[in-house]
Each structure stands twice: as structure tokens, then as C-alpha cells.
Amino acid sequence: LVDAGGHVRLLAFGIGQFTDSLDERTQTLWRAMTPGYAAPEQLRGAPPSTAIDVYGLGALLHRLLTGRTPQTATGGSESTQPSLLVRSADDAYHRHYVPLKNDLDRVLLKALAEDPEQRYPSAEALADDLRRWLDGQPVLAQKPRLAYRFRKFVGRNKLGVVAAVLLVASLAGGIGSTLWQADVARREADNARAQAQRAVLVRDFLQRVFASTEPATGGVPDALELLDEGARRARADVLATDPLAAADILMLTGQARLALGQYEEAQADLEQARSLLGSGTSQIRERLRIEQELSQLTRERGEVDTAQRHADAAIALGERVLAEDGDPEPLLSARVSRAMSLFSGNPQAAKVLFEEVLEALPRHGLLDTELHITVLQGLDTTLSVTDPDDTQRLIALAEEQLRLSRLLDGPDSGRYADTLAQQVPNFSRAGDHDRAEQLAFEAAALTDRIYTKPHSTRAGAYCQLGAYLHLRGRYAEAVERYAVANDINTQLKLSNLHVEACFRLSAYAYSALGDHRIALVNLEQSWRILGDHDYRVSPTGHASCGVRATAQLRLGDIAAAQHSLAECPPDPAVTPQMMHTQARAELHVARGELQEAAGLATEMRKTRRPEAGDRYWMRPWMLSLLLAHDMGDTAMKAALLDELGEFAKTAPLSHCLARPDKANCLVLP
């Protein structure tokens, strides 16, 4: 709290005590702690101690260096080696891989040791070891061996060591060899200094951006304002003096803007960063990452050919990395980007490429990495299209993704919550609704614990839970979850196609409950996002039109429904979208054009056969039953009943059979 005089007061609710008091320990009903940062003994109810504070500092450092909370294993085993978590070149924290692997792994593992006695004795001891690392001294997290001390000595005394090496070389190989070695050492030293200067420049630059950004509405600047200011300053202030540092900043802002759905701005930043990096060998990895980001960006905008070209460029760069450094990971990662770009146009080819990369991972020691889980996610999505009936394989992939996410991200992380949510459709498709429901509710509950402010991961989990309840026909429960997701997406001003799907699906659920006006409000958001992505002329755009026209017909506004359908007329080259065709048929019914409606219903029934795991198929069948009744076609009704078989007992279709009127047969199942 801050008092009237401006003094800060730190209040501890039940977790503080006088360190020299054994009989005045504060009592509390609950153990107060931050999940993911609490020491193992704290979870077991141990009293506060310096060791717990050291663990908490180590956990914070772990988060800063890896982007994840530490994963302390059970049974007294060691924590996961932090460098392994960021080994993948695709990881946002991969830049910390080398310092972690060389020294900071040791520091973190000591600070996060399972046994409190094995940790640093104090926060100052931890700070001292970090100062030693910053100064190039051997860290004391483990007993320094001779080779390690020598390597650190070389790092601190590069010029002296190089000079000694050159002296020996000159004696052994002559003056020419000495000069060549000196030139190599000088170039490497210059490159190292340049890299360090870029890192410092970018750090200081970002600090200035955060400190000086003026938010448009007062208060704290939002992410978009920071990104706008960062990109502007990179071009105005940094570009002239250090183009490579400007490229680093623009690559950062481009990646962030892509994640937030700002495609045009992201593309401008990434393309300029790529041009600034040039074709030098030292920037190959950065250029490869940019090509992958551009492939994803153009893929999400529906520019499939362009996405493939960027993926191919990334593959070419990955082959250079393999040839020069012997590192296969960038090439495999680029091939995953290629598979993703193939998915929409040729899912079978994408499947083959995903399978090849998955098979290659063990040969290169890349199992249980970020690349591994990325390949599994891509293969999962592809198999759901190419082999939807192979539920056994899909479930196996789902369980493996859950295992990997628990390992790499941790069971208390937002990424694990997202993985939980993404597996819900697999289990639902396989008919394991208990498991699907358990994962859906677990994902939403986890995001409730993790995020105290609006976050896209929480919106995604709630949207997935809403979709699961929706497909089970539990619309009242579904709209509650959709509302949470839509509210977060609105607050964050998110505008990607996942957000569009949430608005569109929620509109259907609201219409199913009779709340057609709320449905139309959500469909306005769906249509706006589709326009932003130039995606209205697509099956998704037709679905949005169809649901909107359906809601308008329920409100009796035939003219509005006609206008909605006219905005996205049928494309003869594309398979008709059922929501759109159903709305067209219902418009014919509203005009009294029963034969035209019957023709469209017959077309839909050919492609939407009765099935247990879906509900939408009932709409054309109920429409056909209504038309058969209204036209007095008893033969048609008998034929429909014969085709339906046991599915005739499925509600709400069974209600339509019992009483074939518009109220029962035009209901949204």
C-alpha cells in the first residue's frame, strides 16, 4: 500500500514472522505462495527460511532466462537442465542457450536444488556467483576443475592468451602462419565485440522505449503502443548508426506484431530486418528465423504460394547452417515451416514431410525439445484432415503432446494450458467425451490460476471449452464460456482467425438459445475480422454469412437475410458450405419456395450423413422432414425415416418428427 505521504508499505498476509522467534509464528489458514516459484519444502508446509528465498530468486532467474518456471522433479531427482529447455533455435529464449550451457545451468541448478542444504547459503552468495559470471570468473556453483578454470582464464584474458598462442605458432610455423592466426583472432574478437555492443545497444534502446512511450489514453502503455514506438525509433534513431542493431529490434517488433495479428506492420518490420541483415554468414540464423516468420504470416493471410516460397528460403539457409556448423536443427525446423505452408493446399504432402522430420529427430538428439512438440502439433492437425478415422494415432499424438508440454513448459504454465485445450477436439472426435471434458475444464481452470489480467491463452482455453459444450448441445453453459473469451479478445483488441471462430461459434450458440440479437452483434465482429484478413470469400466467410442470415430469418427480417447471403454468393468452384446452403434453403422456405428449398436440402443430406459425434447434420434432415410434411409427400417422409434408422430417435430431430412445424424443425441443434 502507498500512504498519503507516498511511502510504500509491504503487507504480508500470514507468511511473515520474526526470524528470531520460534513461538510467535504467524498462523494462517492457507499456505500462501506463488505456484511455480515455491520451493519443494514450502509446498510441504515447511516454515519460511533463507533457503526458500534463494529458491524463489533462482526461480525468477530461471523464468528470465528460459521463459518458464523451474521444473523440480519429484522423488529427490535433479531439476531439468535449463539449457535443454531453450536448445531449439525456434525458442524465444534460444539466445540464452550458450550462457546457460556454459555456466548458468550450474548456478540455477544449485539455487533450485531439491535439498535446501545444497542451495546457496544466502541470496548474497547467489548474487556473488552471478557477479563472478558477469566478470568472466569461474562460478562456484560446483567445484571448478582445472580445464574449466583455464577456459575462464582464457575468456578473461583473450588478448594475452591469443598473443601467447601466436608466439608459439610463430616459432613453430613461421611468420606467415603467425600473421594469419592474428588476423583470424582479430576478426573473431571484432565480431565478439560487435555482438556485445549490439546486445547492449538493443537493451538500452528497449529501456528507453519503455520509459518514454506516451500511452494514447494515459496510464500504462499497451503492447501495441510499445511496438509502434520501438519500430519507429529503430528506423529513426538506430538505423543510421548501427543497421544490425536496428535489424534486431525490427525482428523483435515484427515477431511480436505477428503474434498480435498486426500482419501488415509485422511484414514491414520483418522484411526491413531481413534486408538490413544482408547475406553475411554470421546472420544466417536470424535470416532463417525471419523467413519462417514471414512464411507463417503469409500462411495466416491465405497467401499459400508466398508462404511456401518463404519456407523454401528458410530451408536453403538451414542447409547452409548444416554445412557450415553441422547443426541439423535449423534445417529440420525450416522443413516444418514448409509442411505447414503445404497444409491448406496439399495436406497429404504436409503429412509426409511432418512424418519425415519426426523420424529424423531421434538421430539428431532432438527428442523432447520444442521442435519435437511443434512437429507433433503439425502432424496432429494434418492427420485430423487426411486420416480423421485413425483415432488411435490421434489420441497417441495428443497424449505425447501433453507429456512433452508438461516436461518443457511445466504443469503450471500457460503453454501447458494451451496444449490441454488443443487436445480437446481429438478426444471428442474419438468419442472419449469424459477425457475431452476433463481437459477442457482443466485448461480453463489453469488459466484462471495463472492469469490475473486479460490474456490470449485464457481466451483460447475458454473458447475451446465453449466449443466443446457447444458440440455437446449444452448451449447455456457454452455461451458463458464464449462470453469470457470474447470479452478478453475485445479488451486485447485481438483480431486473428481463432478470435473470429470464437465470435462466430458463440453467435450460433446464442441463436440456438433464441438470443438472435446478441448473435448478430458477435457476427458483426466475425465479419469485421474476416474482412481484415481478406477472408470473406472462403468457406469460413460463407459460414459467417449463413449463421447471420439464419439469425435474421429467426427475427423475421427476410430482406436482411437476403442481403447477408448476397454478400457471399455461392462459388461454383468451391464445395458449398452447409451453414450457407442451409440459410439459402430457409430463405426459400420463408418466401414459400418449397421446391427450391427441398432441392438444396437434398444436396446437403448427401454430404452430411447422420453421425453420433456431430449435431449440425440434423439441420438439412429436419428441414427435409418439414418440407415433406408441408408438401404432403408421405413417400419422401418414409424414405427419410428409412435412411435415418436409429438416428431418428436423436433429439431435437425426434421432436421434429413428432411435431413437424417450423418451431421444431428449424431449431438449431
PDB file of C-alpha atoms in Angstrom, residues 120 122-135 138-140:
ATOM      1  CA  TYR A 120      23.434 -21.209  -1.899  1.00  0.00           C
ATOM      2  CA  SER A 122      22.217 -16.814   1.147  1.00  0.00           C
ATOM      3  CA  ALA A 123      20.898 -14.500  -1.508  1.00  0.00           C
ATOM      4  CA  GLU A 124      24.211 -12.643  -1.380  1.00  0.00           C
ATOM      5  CA  ALA A 125      26.098 -15.860  -2.181  1.00  0.00           C
ATOM      6  CA  LEU A 126      23.886 -16.329  -5.238  1.00  0.00           C
ATOM      7  CA  ALA A 127      24.468 -12.697  -6.236  1.00  0.00           C
ATOM      8  CA  ASP A 128      28.239 -13.133  -5.786  1.00  0.00           C
ATOM      9  CA  ASP A 129      28.260 -16.117  -8.145  1.00  0.00           C
ATOM     10  CA  LEU A 130      26.316 -14.151 -10.736  1.00  0.00           C
ATOM     11  CA  ARG A 131      28.832 -11.310 -10.399  1.00  0.00           C
ATOM     12  CA  ARG A 132      31.619 -13.817 -10.959  1.00  0.00           C
ATOM     13  CA  TRP A 133      29.896 -14.953 -14.156  1.00  0.00           C
ATOM     14  CA  LEU A 134      29.480 -11.371 -15.356  1.00  0.00           C
ATOM     15  CA  ASP A 135      33.178 -10.734 -14.683  1.00  0.00           C
ATOM     16  CA  PRO A 138      34.704 -19.334 -12.565  1.00  0.00           C
ATOM     17  CA  VAL A 139      31.353 -19.734 -10.834  1.00  0.00           C
ATOM     18  CA  LEU A 140      31.334 -21.551  -7.501  1.00  0.00           C
TER      19      LEU A 140
END
